[in-house]
Tab-separated table of C-alpha atoms in Angstrom:
chain	number	residue	atom	x	y	z
K	1	UNK	CA	-10.633	-13.330	7.142
K	2	UNK	CA	-8.176	-10.610	6.322
K	3	UNK	CA	-6.834	-8.276	8.970
K	4	UNK	CA	-7.775	-5.099	7.101
K	5	UNK	CA	-11.025	-6.245	5.442
K	6	UNK	CA	-13.169	-3.738	7.416
K	7	UNK	CA	-10.846	-0.835	6.630
K	8	UNK	CA	-10.636	-1.798	2.966
K	9	UNK	CA	-14.420	-2.184	2.798
K	10	UNK	CA	-14.835	1.342	4.261
K	11	UNK	CA	-12.277	2.798	1.849
K	12	UNK	CA	-14.076	1.081	-1.043
K	13	UNK	CA	-17.444	2.446	0.058
K	14	UNK	CA	-16.018	5.971	-0.054
K	15	UNK	CA	-13.852	5.679	-3.189
K	16	UNK	CA	-15.434	2.952	-5.278
K	17	UNK	CA	-12.008	1.437	-5.948
K	18	UNK	CA	-9.040	-0.419	-4.503
K	19	UNK	CA	-6.585	1.332	-6.830
K	20	UNK	CA	-3.977	2.873	-4.521
K	21	UNK	CA	-3.498	5.952	-6.730
K	22	UNK	CA	-7.236	6.685	-7.026
K	23	UNK	CA	-7.568	6.175	-3.226
K	24	UNK	CA	-4.770	8.691	-2.646
K	25	UNK	CA	-6.462	11.141	-5.032
K	26	UNK	CA	-9.827	10.742	-3.294
K	27	UNK	CA	-8.313	11.481	0.112
K	28	UNK	CA	-6.328	14.447	-1.303
K	29	UNK	CA	-2.993	12.734	-0.787
K	30	UNK	CA	-0.706	13.953	-3.538
K	31	UNK	CA	1.702	11.438	-5.078
K	32	UNK	CA	4.863	12.662	-6.689
K	33	UNK	CA	7.647	10.882	-8.530
K	34	UNK	CA	11.007	12.241	-7.353
K	35	UNK	CA	14.672	11.327	-7.700
K	36	UNK	CA	15.124	9.016	-4.727
K	37	UNK	CA	16.456	5.497	-4.775
K	38	UNK	CA	16.402	4.329	-1.180
K	39	UNK	CA	13.833	3.931	0.103
K	40	UNK	CA	11.749	3.656	-3.075
K	41	UNK	CA	8.950	5.699	-1.447
K	42	UNK	CA	8.179	7.757	1.624
K	43	UNK	CA	5.077	9.194	3.177
K	44	UNK	CA	5.804	12.663	4.530
K	45	UNK	CA	3.647	15.294	6.160
K	46	UNK	CA	3.693	18.968	5.241
K	47	UNK	CA	1.618	21.073	7.639
K	48	UNK	CA	-0.265	17.926	8.657
K	49	UNK	CA	-1.075	16.950	5.045
K	50	UNK	CA	0.273	13.528	3.957
K	51	UNK	CA	2.211	13.362	0.693
K	52	UNK	CA	3.535	10.233	-0.998
K	53	UNK	CA	6.909	10.513	-2.649
K	54	UNK	CA	7.749	7.669	-5.092
K	55	UNK	CA	11.032	7.015	-6.747
K	56	UNK	CA	10.963	8.051	-10.393
K	57	UNK	CA	12.312	4.547	-11.110
K	58	UNK	CA	8.805	3.261	-10.272
K	59	UNK	CA	6.962	5.354	-12.879
K	60	UNK	CA	6.808	2.521	-15.471
K	61	UNK	CA	6.883	-0.345	-12.996
K	62	UNK	CA	3.922	-2.404	-11.753
K	63	UNK	CA	5.594	-2.204	-8.289
K	64	UNK	CA	4.313	1.382	-7.992
K	65	UNK	CA	0.931	-0.035	-6.907
K	66	UNK	CA	2.265	-2.178	-4.093
K	67	UNK	CA	4.630	0.565	-2.930
K	68	UNK	CA	1.968	3.255	-3.047
K	69	UNK	CA	-0.352	0.908	-1.122
K	70	UNK	CA	2.377	0.396	1.466
K	71	UNK	CA	2.649	4.149	2.003
K	72	UNK	CA	-1.152	4.396	2.262
K	73	UNK	CA	-0.930	1.726	4.958
K	74	UNK	CA	1.361	4.007	6.936
K	75	UNK	CA	-0.981	6.932	6.395
K	76	UNK	CA	-4.157	5.089	7.345
K	77	UNK	CA	-2.681	3.072	10.223
K	78	UNK	CA	0.220	5.087	11.624
K	79	UNK	CA	-0.634	8.764	11.388
K	80	UNK	CA	0.845	10.889	14.160
K	81	UNK	CA	3.402	8.410	15.520
K	82	UNK	CA	6.474	9.336	13.466
K	83	UNK	CA	8.593	10.131	16.544
K	84	UNK	CA	8.082	6.683	18.031
K	85	UNK	CA	8.708	5.180	14.619
K	86	UNK	CA	12.111	6.858	14.329
K	87	UNK	CA	13.181	6.060	17.860
K	88	UNK	CA	12.263	2.377	18.276
K	89	UNK	CA	13.481	-0.248	15.803
K	90	UNK	CA	11.098	-2.979	17.058
K	91	UNK	CA	8.143	-0.644	16.649
K	92	UNK	CA	9.448	0.368	13.220
K	93	UNK	CA	9.687	-3.255	12.103
K	94	UNK	CA	6.122	-3.913	13.273
K	95	UNK	CA	4.852	-0.855	11.403
K	96	UNK	CA	6.592	-1.949	8.228
K	97	UNK	CA	4.982	-5.407	8.461
K	98	UNK	CA	1.547	-3.800	8.975
K	99	UNK	CA	2.036	-1.516	5.967
K	100	UNK	CA	3.179	-4.519	3.898
K	101	UNK	CA	0.101	-6.521	4.907
K	102	UNK	CA	-2.225	-3.582	4.238
K	103	UNK	CA	-0.726	-3.207	0.744
K	104	UNK	CA	-0.905	-6.943	0.080
K	105	UNK	CA	-4.629	-7.018	0.985
K	106	UNK	CA	-5.263	-3.810	-1.001
K	107	UNK	CA	-3.524	-5.217	-4.077
K	108	UNK	CA	-5.408	-8.511	-3.819
K	109	UNK	CA	-8.696	-6.567	-3.583
K	110	UNK	CA	-7.652	-4.465	-6.555
K	111	UNK	CA	-6.872	-7.655	-8.491
K	112	UNK	CA	-10.392	-8.928	-7.668
K	113	UNK	CA	-11.843	-5.566	-8.755
K	114	UNK	CA	-10.091	-5.831	-12.124
K	115	UNK	CA	-10.423	-9.578	-12.713
K	116	UNK	CA	-13.612	-10.671	-10.939
K	117	UNK	CA	-11.776	-12.987	-8.534
K	118	UNK	CA	-8.959	-12.863	-6.014
K	119	UNK	CA	-5.508	-13.947	-7.080
K	120	UNK	CA	-4.849	-17.658	-6.540
K	121	UNK	CA	-1.052	-17.323	-6.857
K	122	UNK	CA	1.390	-14.692	-5.647
K	123	UNK	CA	2.784	-14.479	-9.190
K	124	UNK	CA	-0.454	-12.859	-10.325
K	125	UNK	CA	-0.066	-10.072	-7.773
K	126	UNK	CA	3.636	-9.769	-8.543
K	127	UNK	CA	2.994	-9.312	-12.244
K	128	UNK	CA	0.072	-6.968	-11.882
K	129	UNK	CA	1.067	-4.814	-8.911
K	130	UNK	CA	4.621	-5.668	-7.921
K	131	UNK	CA	3.770	-7.567	-4.737
K	132	UNK	CA	7.069	-9.324	-3.864
K	133	UNK	CA	7.040	-12.946	-4.961
K	134	UNK	CA	8.431	-13.977	-1.615
K	135	UNK	CA	5.757	-12.093	0.301
K	136	UNK	CA	5.705	-13.812	3.665
K	137	UNK	CA	1.945	-14.068	3.783
K	138	UNK	CA	1.299	-15.343	0.283
K	139	UNK	CA	-0.424	-18.357	1.815
K	140	UNK	CA	-3.345	-16.007	2.539
K	141	UNK	CA	-4.416	-16.071	-1.082
K	142	UNK	CA	-7.927	-17.453	-1.490
């Protein structure tokens, strides 16, 4: 089973979707396209409120789904630990992998929502949502 299946099931029960942008909207997490190039997105907090900033280069790219999902992974899994994130590279690497996995599972669930079945090849998720073709856990596809 997937690592985040319980969390994704609970999110779906509340929102009725696996679309990262609709999930952000439901939880009052604004998403803005801004002129940044590296990183392509960032979750920031303003007075305790999460905000997702996405590179304006993503506006017309399918990758906006995977990248928005990645930032949601940080918000749902890593809230309140930004200081440790900035100060410890090992911890940072682990958090990035967790956010990647969360987004991978979210995008695969979104694919199922839209197509009636989970993706059988990573190419399907790459084309639809910008999941990297070399995603290190692509063997998890069902």
